[in-house]
PDB file of C-alpha atoms in Angstrom:
ATOM      1  CA  ARG P 232      14.729 -13.279 -54.566  1.00  0.00           C
ATOM      2  CA  VAL P 233      13.043 -14.133 -51.285  1.00  0.00           C
ATOM      3  CA  GLY P 234      10.194 -16.614 -51.163  1.00  0.00           C
ATOM      4  CA  THR P 235       8.293 -18.329 -48.402  1.00  0.00           C
ATOM      5  CA  GLY P 236      10.527 -21.398 -48.702  1.00  0.00           C
ATOM      6  CA  GLY P 237      13.964 -19.911 -49.223  1.00  0.00           C
ATOM      7  CA  VAL P 238      16.222 -17.299 -50.740  1.00  0.00           C
ATOM      8  CA  SER P 239      18.096 -17.045 -54.035  1.00  0.00           C
ATOM      9  CA  PHE P 240      20.871 -14.619 -54.970  1.00  0.00           C
ATOM     10  CA  GLU P 241      21.825 -13.906 -58.557  1.00  0.00           C
ATOM     11  CA  GLY P 242      24.994 -12.168 -59.760  1.00  0.00           C
ATOM     12  CA  LYS P 243      28.146 -13.552 -61.339  1.00  0.00           C
ATOM     13  CA  THR P 244      26.956 -16.837 -59.873  1.00  0.00           C
ATOM     14  CA  GLN P 245      23.617 -17.973 -58.517  1.00  0.00           C
ATOM     15  CA  CYS P 246      23.226 -19.368 -54.994  1.00  0.00           C
ATOM     16  CA  SER P 247      20.069 -20.461 -53.264  1.00  0.00           C
ATOM     17  CA  ALA P 248      19.085 -22.088 -49.989  1.00  0.00           C
ATOM     18  CA  ALA P 249      15.908 -23.269 -48.326  1.00  0.00           C
ATOM     19  CA  PHE P 250      15.250 -21.547 -45.010  1.00  0.00           C
ATOM     20  CA  ALA P 251      15.143 -24.978 -43.362  1.00  0.00           C
ATOM     21  CA  GLU P 252      18.785 -25.524 -44.406  1.00  0.00           C
ATOM     22  CA  VAL P 253      20.077 -22.181 -43.075  1.00  0.00           C
ATOM     23  CA  ASP P 254      22.048 -22.600 -39.856  1.00  0.00           C
ATOM     24  CA  CYS P 255      22.747 -18.911 -39.171  1.00  0.00           C
ATOM     25  CA  VAL P 256      23.026 -15.556 -40.901  1.00  0.00           C
ATOM     26  CA  VAL P 257      25.699 -12.992 -40.039  1.00  0.00           C
ATOM     27  CA  GLN P 258      25.896  -9.356 -41.135  1.00  0.00           C
ATOM     28  CA  PHE P 259      29.339  -7.771 -40.867  1.00  0.00           C
ATOM     29  CA  PRO P 260      31.025  -4.597 -42.157  1.00  0.00           C
ATOM     30  CA  LYS P 261      33.664  -4.466 -44.852  1.00  0.00           C
ATOM     31  CA  PRO P 262      37.088  -4.292 -43.170  1.00  0.00           C
ATOM     32  CA  ASP P 263      38.049  -0.685 -42.465  1.00  0.00           C
ATOM     33  CA  LEU P 264      41.600  -0.800 -43.797  1.00  0.00           C
ATOM     34  CA  TYR P 265      42.453   2.846 -43.231  1.00  0.00           C
ATOM     35  CA  GLY P 266      40.562   3.656 -40.036  1.00  0.00           C
ATOM     36  CA  ASN P 267      38.392   6.310 -41.674  1.00  0.00           C
ATOM     37  CA  LYS P 268      35.132   4.651 -40.507  1.00  0.00           C
ATOM     38  CA  LYS P 269      33.408   5.703 -43.735  1.00  0.00           C
ATOM     39  CA  VAL P 270      32.972   2.240 -45.188  1.00  0.00           C
ATOM     40  CA  ASP P 271      29.475   1.973 -46.710  1.00  0.00           C
ATOM     41  CA  THR P 272      29.669  -1.687 -47.728  1.00  0.00           C
ATOM     42  CA  GLU P 273      28.500  -4.615 -45.620  1.00  0.00           C
ATOM     43  CA  PHE P 274      28.385  -8.353 -46.155  1.00  0.00           C
ATOM     44  CA  LEU P 275      25.779 -10.960 -45.352  1.00  0.00           C
ATOM     45  CA  LEU P 276      27.018 -14.502 -44.728  1.00  0.00           C
ATOM     46  CA  VAL P 277      24.514 -17.342 -44.968  1.00  0.00           C
ATOM     47  CA  ALA P 278      25.866 -20.491 -43.266  1.00  0.00           C
ATOM     48  CA  LEU P 279      24.220 -23.790 -44.190  1.00  0.00           C
ATOM     49  CA  LYS P 280      23.514 -26.838 -42.042  1.00  0.00           C
ATOM     50  CA  THR P 281      24.747 -29.141 -44.799  1.00  0.00           C
ATOM     51  CA  PRO P 282      26.945 -28.128 -47.777  1.00  0.00           C
ATOM     52  CA  ALA P 283      25.102 -27.189 -50.960  1.00  0.00           C
ATOM     53  CA  VAL P 284      26.338 -28.448 -54.321  1.00  0.00           C
ATOM     54  CA  HIS P 285      27.223 -25.560 -56.630  1.00  0.00           C
ATOM     55  CA  GLY P 286      28.718 -26.777 -59.887  1.00  0.00           C
ATOM     56  CA  LYS P 287      31.725 -28.854 -58.856  1.00  0.00           C
ATOM     57  CA  GLN P 288      31.940 -27.209 -55.456  1.00  0.00           C
ATOM     58  CA  LYS P 289      30.322 -27.896 -52.112  1.00  0.00           C
ATOM     59  CA  LEU P 290      29.460 -24.642 -50.353  1.00  0.00           C
ATOM     60  CA  GLU P 291      29.178 -24.539 -46.569  1.00  0.00           C
ATOM     61  CA  SER P 292      28.226 -20.849 -46.794  1.00  0.00           C
ATOM     62  CA  PHE P 293      27.950 -17.978 -49.225  1.00  0.00           C
ATOM     63  CA  VAL P 294      28.359 -14.223 -48.905  1.00  0.00           C
ATOM     64  CA  VAL P 295      26.320 -11.389 -50.379  1.00  0.00           C
ATOM     65  CA  GLN P 296      27.791  -7.894 -50.717  1.00  0.00           C
ATOM     66  CA  MET P 297      25.493  -5.015 -49.815  1.00  0.00           C
ATOM     67  CA  ALA P 298      26.027  -1.299 -50.376  1.00  0.00           C
ATOM     68  CA  THR P 299      24.226   1.493 -48.539  1.00  0.00           C
ATOM     69  CA  LYS P 300      23.960   3.478 -51.782  1.00  0.00           C
ATOM     70  CA  ASN P 301      22.067   0.645 -53.498  1.00  0.00           C
ATOM     71  CA  SER P 302      18.324   0.387 -53.065  1.00  0.00           C
ATOM     72  CA  LEU P 303      16.631  -2.983 -52.835  1.00  0.00           C
ATOM     73  CA  ASP P 304      13.004  -3.392 -53.883  1.00  0.00           C
ATOM     74  CA  LEU P 305      11.157  -6.563 -52.890  1.00  0.00           C
ATOM     75  CA  ALA P 306       7.543  -7.470 -53.558  1.00  0.00           C
ATOM     76  CA  LEU P 307       5.945  -9.256 -50.612  1.00  0.00           C
ATOM     77  CA  ASP P 308       3.106 -11.732 -50.872  1.00  0.00           C
ATOM     78  CA  SER P 309       1.283 -10.773 -47.693  1.00  0.00           C
ATOM     79  CA  ALA P 310      -1.213 -13.594 -48.183  1.00  0.00           C
ATOM     80  CA  ALA P 311       1.612 -16.144 -47.913  1.00  0.00           C
ATOM     81  CA  LEU P 312       3.150 -14.637 -44.767  1.00  0.00           C
ATOM     82  CA  ASP P 313       1.957 -15.416 -41.267  1.00  0.00           C
ATOM     83  CA  ALA P 314       0.820 -12.679 -38.886  1.00  0.00           C
ATOM     84  CA  SER P 315       3.956 -12.745 -36.732  1.00  0.00           C
ATOM     85  CA  CYS P 316       6.204 -12.303 -39.775  1.00  0.00           C
ATOM     86  CA  LEU P 317       4.133  -9.390 -41.078  1.00  0.00           C
ATOM     87  CA  ALA P 318       4.165  -7.775 -37.641  1.00  0.00           C
ATOM     88  CA  ALA P 319       7.955  -8.115 -37.413  1.00  0.00           C
ATOM     89  CA  LEU P 320       8.434  -6.660 -40.892  1.00  0.00           C
ATOM     90  CA  THR P 321       6.169  -3.748 -40.064  1.00  0.00           C
ATOM     91  CA  ALA P 322       8.028  -3.067 -36.812  1.00  0.00           C
ATOM     92  CA  GLY P 323      11.492  -3.335 -38.346  1.00  0.00           C
ATOM     93  CA  LEU P 324      10.868  -1.818 -41.754  1.00  0.00           C
ATOM     94  CA  GLY P 325       7.769   0.316 -41.284  1.00  0.00           C
ATOM     95  CA  GLU P 326       9.235   3.370 -43.018  1.00  0.00           C
ATOM     96  CA  HIS P 327      10.371   1.227 -45.955  1.00  0.00           C
ATOM     97  CA  LEU P 328       7.022  -0.506 -46.600  1.00  0.00           C
ATOM     98  CA  THR P 329       4.992   0.815 -49.527  1.00  0.00           C
ATOM     99  CA  ASP P 330       1.231   0.901 -49.953  1.00  0.00           C
ATOM    100  CA  GLY P 331       1.557  -1.645 -52.747  1.00  0.00           C
ATOM    101  CA  GLY P 332       2.788  -4.366 -50.412  1.00  0.00           C
ATOM    102  CA  ALA P 333       6.478  -4.027 -51.238  1.00  0.00           C
ATOM    103  CA  VAL P 334       9.540  -3.080 -49.251  1.00  0.00           C
ATOM    104  CA  SER P 335      12.142  -0.641 -50.542  1.00  0.00           C
ATOM    105  CA  GLY P 336      15.307   0.759 -48.967  1.00  0.00           C
ATOM    106  CA  PRO P 337      19.096   0.445 -48.593  1.00  0.00           C
ATOM    107  CA  GLU P 338      20.351  -3.120 -49.099  1.00  0.00           C
ATOM    108  CA  PRO P 339      22.008  -3.467 -45.655  1.00  0.00           C
ATOM    109  CA  THR P 340      18.737  -2.403 -43.995  1.00  0.00           C
ATOM    110  CA  VAL P 341      16.155  -4.279 -46.031  1.00  0.00           C
ATOM    111  CA  LEU P 342      17.689  -7.650 -46.914  1.00  0.00           C
ATOM    112  CA  PRO P 343      18.789  -8.761 -43.402  1.00  0.00           C
ATOM    113  CA  GLN P 344      15.437  -7.760 -41.887  1.00  0.00           C
ATOM    114  CA  VAL P 345      13.447  -9.640 -44.523  1.00  0.00           C
ATOM    115  CA  LEU P 346      15.592 -12.751 -44.123  1.00  0.00           C
ATOM    116  CA  ALA P 347      15.293 -12.592 -40.328  1.00  0.00           C
ATOM    117  CA  CYS P 348      11.500 -12.455 -40.487  1.00  0.00           C
ATOM    118  CA  MET P 349      10.845 -14.937 -43.270  1.00  0.00           C
ATOM    119  CA  GLY P 350      13.539 -17.388 -42.241  1.00  0.00           C
ATOM    120  CA  SER P 351      12.823 -17.059 -38.501  1.00  0.00           C
ATOM    121  CA  LYS P 352      16.558 -16.570 -37.969  1.00  0.00           C
ATOM    122  CA  PRO P 353      18.023 -13.721 -35.922  1.00  0.00           C
ATOM    123  CA  ILE P 354      20.768 -11.861 -37.771  1.00  0.00           C
ATOM    124  CA  GLY P 355      24.121 -12.065 -36.007  1.00  0.00           C
ATOM    125  CA  LYS P 356      26.340  -8.989 -35.918  1.00  0.00           C
ATOM    126  CA  PRO P 357      29.713  -8.068 -34.378  1.00  0.00           C
ATOM    127  CA  SER P 358      29.268  -6.939 -30.781  1.00  0.00           C
ATOM    128  CA  PRO P 359      31.708  -5.209 -28.403  1.00  0.00           C
ATOM    129  CA  MET P 360      30.235  -7.438 -25.694  1.00  0.00           C
ATOM    130  CA  VAL P 361      31.804 -10.390 -27.524  1.00  0.00           C
ATOM    131  CA  PHE P 362      34.983  -8.929 -29.010  1.00  0.00           C
ATOM    132  CA  SER P 363      36.721  -5.616 -29.666  1.00  0.00           C
ATOM    133  CA  ASN P 364      40.129  -5.177 -31.240  1.00  0.00           C
ATOM    134  CA  SER P 365      42.780  -2.796 -29.897  1.00  0.00           C
ATOM    135  CA  SER P 366      41.113   0.098 -31.747  1.00  0.00           C
ATOM    136  CA  GLY P 367      37.557  -0.769 -30.750  1.00  0.00           C
ATOM    137  CA  GLY P 368      36.791  -2.451 -34.075  1.00  0.00           C
ATOM    138  CA  ALA P 369      35.265  -5.817 -34.918  1.00  0.00           C
ATOM    139  CA  HIS P 370      38.104  -7.653 -36.682  1.00  0.00           C
ATOM    140  CA  VAL P 371      41.830  -8.405 -36.770  1.00  0.00           C
ATOM    141  CA  ALA P 372      44.051  -8.792 -39.830  1.00  0.00           C
ATOM    142  CA  CYS P 373      45.721 -12.175 -40.256  1.00  0.00           C
ATOM    143  CA  TYR P 374      46.801 -14.912 -42.631  1.00  0.00           C
ATOM    144  CA  ARG P 375      45.260 -18.348 -43.048  1.00  0.00           C
ATOM    145  CA  LYS P 376      47.988 -20.370 -44.721  1.00  0.00           C
ATOM    146  CA  VAL P 377      48.974 -18.048 -47.604  1.00  0.00           C
ATOM    147  CA  GLN P 378      45.610 -16.280 -47.746  1.00  0.00           C
ATOM    148  CA  GLU P 379      45.497 -12.761 -46.328  1.00  0.00           C
ATOM    149  CA  GLY P 380      42.231 -11.883 -44.647  1.00  0.00           C
ATOM    150  CA  PHE P 381      40.409 -10.829 -41.494  1.00  0.00           C
ATOM    151  CA  LEU P 382      39.029 -12.589 -38.434  1.00  0.00           C
ATOM    152  CA  TYR P 383      35.682 -11.569 -36.939  1.00  0.00           C
ATOM    153  CA  PRO P 384      35.129 -13.155 -33.492  1.00  0.00           C
ATOM    154  CA  LEU P 385      31.336 -13.393 -33.181  1.00  0.00           C
ATOM    155  CA  ALA P 386      28.692 -14.892 -30.920  1.00  0.00           C
ATOM    156  CA  GLU P 387      27.970 -17.323 -33.764  1.00  0.00           C
ATOM    157  CA  GLY P 388      31.614 -18.367 -34.108  1.00  0.00           C
ATOM    158  CA  LEU P 389      34.922 -17.298 -35.603  1.00  0.00           C
ATOM    159  CA  LEU P 390      34.534 -15.879 -39.110  1.00  0.00           C
ATOM    160  CA  PHE P 391      37.479 -15.661 -41.506  1.00  0.00           C
ATOM    161  CA  PHE P 392      37.035 -13.430 -44.543  1.00  0.00           C
ATOM    162  CA  LYS P 393      37.950 -13.999 -47.276  1.00  0.00           C
ATOM    163  CA  PRO P 394      37.318 -16.540 -48.696  1.00  0.00           C
ATOM    164  CA  PRO P 395      34.552 -16.920 -46.118  1.00  0.00           C
ATOM    165  CA  MET P 396      34.829 -19.616 -43.469  1.00  0.00           C
ATOM    166  CA  LEU P 397      32.731 -19.727 -40.298  1.00  0.00           C
ATOM    167  CA  LEU P 398      34.000 -21.883 -37.440  1.00  0.00           C
ATOM    168  CA  LYS P 399      30.730 -22.314 -35.567  1.00  0.00           C
ATOM    169  CA  LEU P 400      31.008 -21.555 -31.874  1.00  0.00           C
ATOM    170  CA  HIS P 401      29.409 -24.794 -30.668  1.00  0.00           C
ATOM    171  CA  GLU P 402      31.919 -26.780 -32.765  1.00  0.00           C
ATOM    172  CA  ILE P 403      35.036 -25.047 -31.346  1.00  0.00           C
ATOM    173  CA  ALA P 404      36.787 -27.220 -28.751  1.00  0.00           C
ATOM    174  CA  SER P 405      39.637 -24.881 -27.764  1.00  0.00           C
ATOM    175  CA  MET P 406      41.575 -21.760 -28.747  1.00  0.00           C
ATOM    176  CA  SER P 407      45.138 -20.735 -27.902  1.00  0.00           C
ATOM    177  CA  THR P 408      47.573 -17.967 -28.835  1.00  0.00           C
ATOM    178  CA  THR P 409      51.353 -18.257 -29.187  1.00  0.00           C
ATOM    179  CA  ALA P 410      54.121 -15.852 -30.128  1.00  0.00           C
ATOM    180  CA  GLY P 411      54.808 -15.693 -33.849  1.00  0.00           C
ATOM    181  CA  GLY P 412      57.916 -13.535 -33.803  1.00  0.00           C
ATOM    182  CA  ALA P 413      58.716 -10.158 -32.294  1.00  0.00           C
ATOM    183  CA  ARG P 414      55.637  -8.356 -33.621  1.00  0.00           C
ATOM    184  CA  PHE P 415      53.063 -11.038 -34.290  1.00  0.00           C
ATOM    185  CA  LEU P 416      51.146 -13.858 -32.661  1.00  0.00           C
ATOM    186  CA  GLU P 417      49.449 -16.976 -33.939  1.00  0.00           C
ATOM    187  CA  LEU P 418      45.983 -18.258 -33.129  1.00  0.00           C
ATOM    188  CA  SER P 419      45.252 -21.980 -33.093  1.00  0.00           C
ATOM    189  CA  VAL P 420      41.668 -23.231 -33.104  1.00  0.00           C
ATOM    190  CA  GLU P 421      40.814 -26.892 -32.552  1.00  0.00           C
ATOM    191  CA  MET P 422      37.365 -28.147 -33.457  1.00  0.00           C
ATOM    192  CA  GLU P 423      35.328 -30.851 -31.750  1.00  0.00           C
ATOM    193  CA  ASP P 424      36.104 -33.284 -34.597  1.00  0.00           C
ATOM    194  CA  GLY P 425      39.854 -32.783 -34.122  1.00  0.00           C
ATOM    195  CA  THR P 426      40.357 -30.472 -37.091  1.00  0.00           C
ATOM    196  CA  LYS P 427      42.802 -27.621 -36.452  1.00  0.00           C
ATOM    197  CA  HIS P 428      42.877 -24.157 -38.004  1.00  0.00           C
ATOM    198  CA  GLU P 429      45.900 -21.866 -37.754  1.00  0.00           C
ATOM    199  CA  PHE P 430      45.889 -18.088 -38.198  1.00  0.00           C
ATOM    200  CA  SER P 431      49.172 -16.175 -38.295  1.00  0.00           C
ATOM    201  CA  ASN P 432      50.638 -12.675 -38.611  1.00  0.00           C
ATOM    202  CA  ILE P 433      48.202 -11.221 -36.080  1.00  0.00           C
ATOM    203  CA  ASP P 434      49.463  -8.046 -34.432  1.00  0.00           C
ATOM    204  CA  LYS P 435      50.566  -8.715 -30.841  1.00  0.00           C
ATOM    205  CA  GLY P 436      48.428  -5.821 -29.659  1.00  0.00           C
ATOM    206  CA  GLU P 437      45.351  -7.990 -30.267  1.00  0.00           C
ATOM    207  CA  VAL P 438      46.305 -10.678 -27.731  1.00  0.00           C
ATOM    208  CA  ASN P 439      44.012  -9.421 -24.944  1.00  0.00           C
ATOM    209  CA  GLY P 440      40.974  -9.267 -27.206  1.00  0.00           C
ATOM    210  CA  LEU P 441      41.553 -12.751 -28.600  1.00  0.00           C
ATOM    211  CA  GLN P 442      42.168 -14.256 -25.173  1.00  0.00           C
ATOM    212  CA  GLY P 443      38.979 -12.590 -23.990  1.00  0.00           C
ATOM    213  CA  TYR P 444      37.113 -14.187 -26.885  1.00  0.00           C
ATOM    214  CA  ALA P 445      38.578 -17.584 -26.000  1.00  0.00           C
ATOM    215  CA  GLN P 446      37.143 -17.124 -22.498  1.00  0.00           C
ATOM    216  CA  TYR P 447      33.793 -16.146 -24.040  1.00  0.00           C
ATOM    217  CA  VAL P 448      33.772 -19.385 -26.063  1.00  0.00           C
ATOM    218  CA  ALA P 449      34.653 -21.479 -22.993  1.00  0.00           C
ATOM    219  CA  LYS P 450      31.905 -19.825 -20.947  1.00  0.00           C
ATOM    220  CA  ALA P 451      29.363 -20.386 -23.737  1.00  0.00           C
ATOM    221  CA  HIS P 452      30.274 -24.084 -23.772  1.00  0.00           C
ATOM    222  CA  LYS P 453      29.774 -24.367 -19.990  1.00  0.00           C
ATOM    223  CA  THR P 454      26.417 -22.616 -20.195  1.00  0.00           C
ATOM    224  CA  ARG P 455      25.280 -24.868 -23.019  1.00  0.00           C
ATOM    225  CA  ALA P 456      26.408 -27.985 -21.124  1.00  0.00           C
ATOM    226  CA  LYS P 457      24.405 -26.911 -18.061  1.00  0.00           C
ATOM    227  CA  VAL P 458      21.296 -26.280 -20.161  1.00  0.00           C
ATOM    228  CA  GLU P 459      21.609 -29.644 -21.896  1.00  0.00           C
ATOM    229  CA  ALA P 460      22.192 -31.426 -18.553  1.00  0.00           C
ATOM    230  CA  ALA P 461      19.134 -29.741 -17.044  1.00  0.00           C
ATOM    231  CA  ALA P 462      17.027 -30.683 -20.072  1.00  0.00           C
ATOM    232  CA  ALA P 463      18.217 -34.294 -19.882  1.00  0.00           C
ATOM    233  CA  ALA P 464      17.463 -34.438 -16.159  1.00  0.00           C
ATOM    234  CA  ALA P 465      13.988 -33.018 -16.696  1.00  0.00           C
ATOM    235  CA  GLU P 466      13.305 -35.526 -19.463  1.00  0.00           C
ATOM    236  CA  ALA P 467      14.532 -38.415 -17.319  1.00  0.00           C
ATOM    237  CA  SER P 468      12.418 -37.203 -14.401  1.00  0.00           C
ATOM    238  CA  GLY P 469       9.344 -36.955 -16.597  1.00  0.00           C
ATOM    239  CA  ALA P 470       9.916 -40.423 -18.014  1.00  0.00           C
ATOM    240  CA  GLY P 471      10.351 -41.799 -14.503  1.00  0.00           C
ATOM    241  CA  ALA P 472       7.160 -40.179 -13.291  1.00  0.00           C
ATOM    242  CA  GLY P 473       5.284 -41.551 -16.276  1.00  0.00           C
ATOM    243  CA  GLY P 474       6.646 -45.029 -15.635  1.00  0.00           C
ATOM    244  CA  ASP P 475       5.588 -44.927 -11.952  1.00  0.00           C
ATOM    245  CA  ALA P 476       2.112 -43.784 -12.869  1.00  0.00           C
ATOM    246  CA  THR P 477       1.758 -46.575 -15.395  1.00  0.00           C
ATOM    247  CA  SER P 478       2.933 -49.256 -12.963  1.00  0.00           C
ATOM    248  CA  GLY P 479       0.494 -47.944 -10.358  1.00  0.00           C
ATOM    249  CA  VAL P 480      -2.405 -48.328 -12.773  1.00  0.00           C
ATOM    250  CA  SER P 481      -1.341 -51.853 -13.592  1.00  0.00           C
TER     251      SER P 481
END
């Protein structure tokens, strides 16, 4: 269910979040275990700014599974949507909009677009400009402690699946790779708060891609620091100019 204030997903469990509490949304493909590139299932991860209480758990994010073969039908209250949102929906989902004011189409097409428009959040996706594995794919197989899963290096951060865990890019302090035996390597990620995350049993053939991603993270940090410094300087300059003008009037 998608409303003007938030989104709710119902299945084996029910999860909901206000759009104001959504930090980022990432759409990523189901791991292609056999290299046949015919996987028709995708996932949508919704990362929250603050953990949501769900029963006895605190969820920092939740994941929705989407299948191309499944159709999603959503009724839209056009009167409650602003003009820019309606325009974006029309541009992105024009062929899936019905005369009755609803949207209908494959889950991986419809749901992300609706969330992007109504939540004013761009949908993050794996990009070869950010990371490619040794086969040109978007992920690498690994272990986190005893949990087998996959790492997706993204512009939004480092996503481990599953269970889902997103290490947000702006919170990553450093990344390093070390040998983990004859065939494998280990990836260590330190966060700004000092927390460390270790990923093991990664094929050594993925070292170049992971080191390239580490450089991408470092460059993103430098760019962000420059932007913040420029903004601070501009604010200080404006405050100084205002102070001079005031003293001149006095």
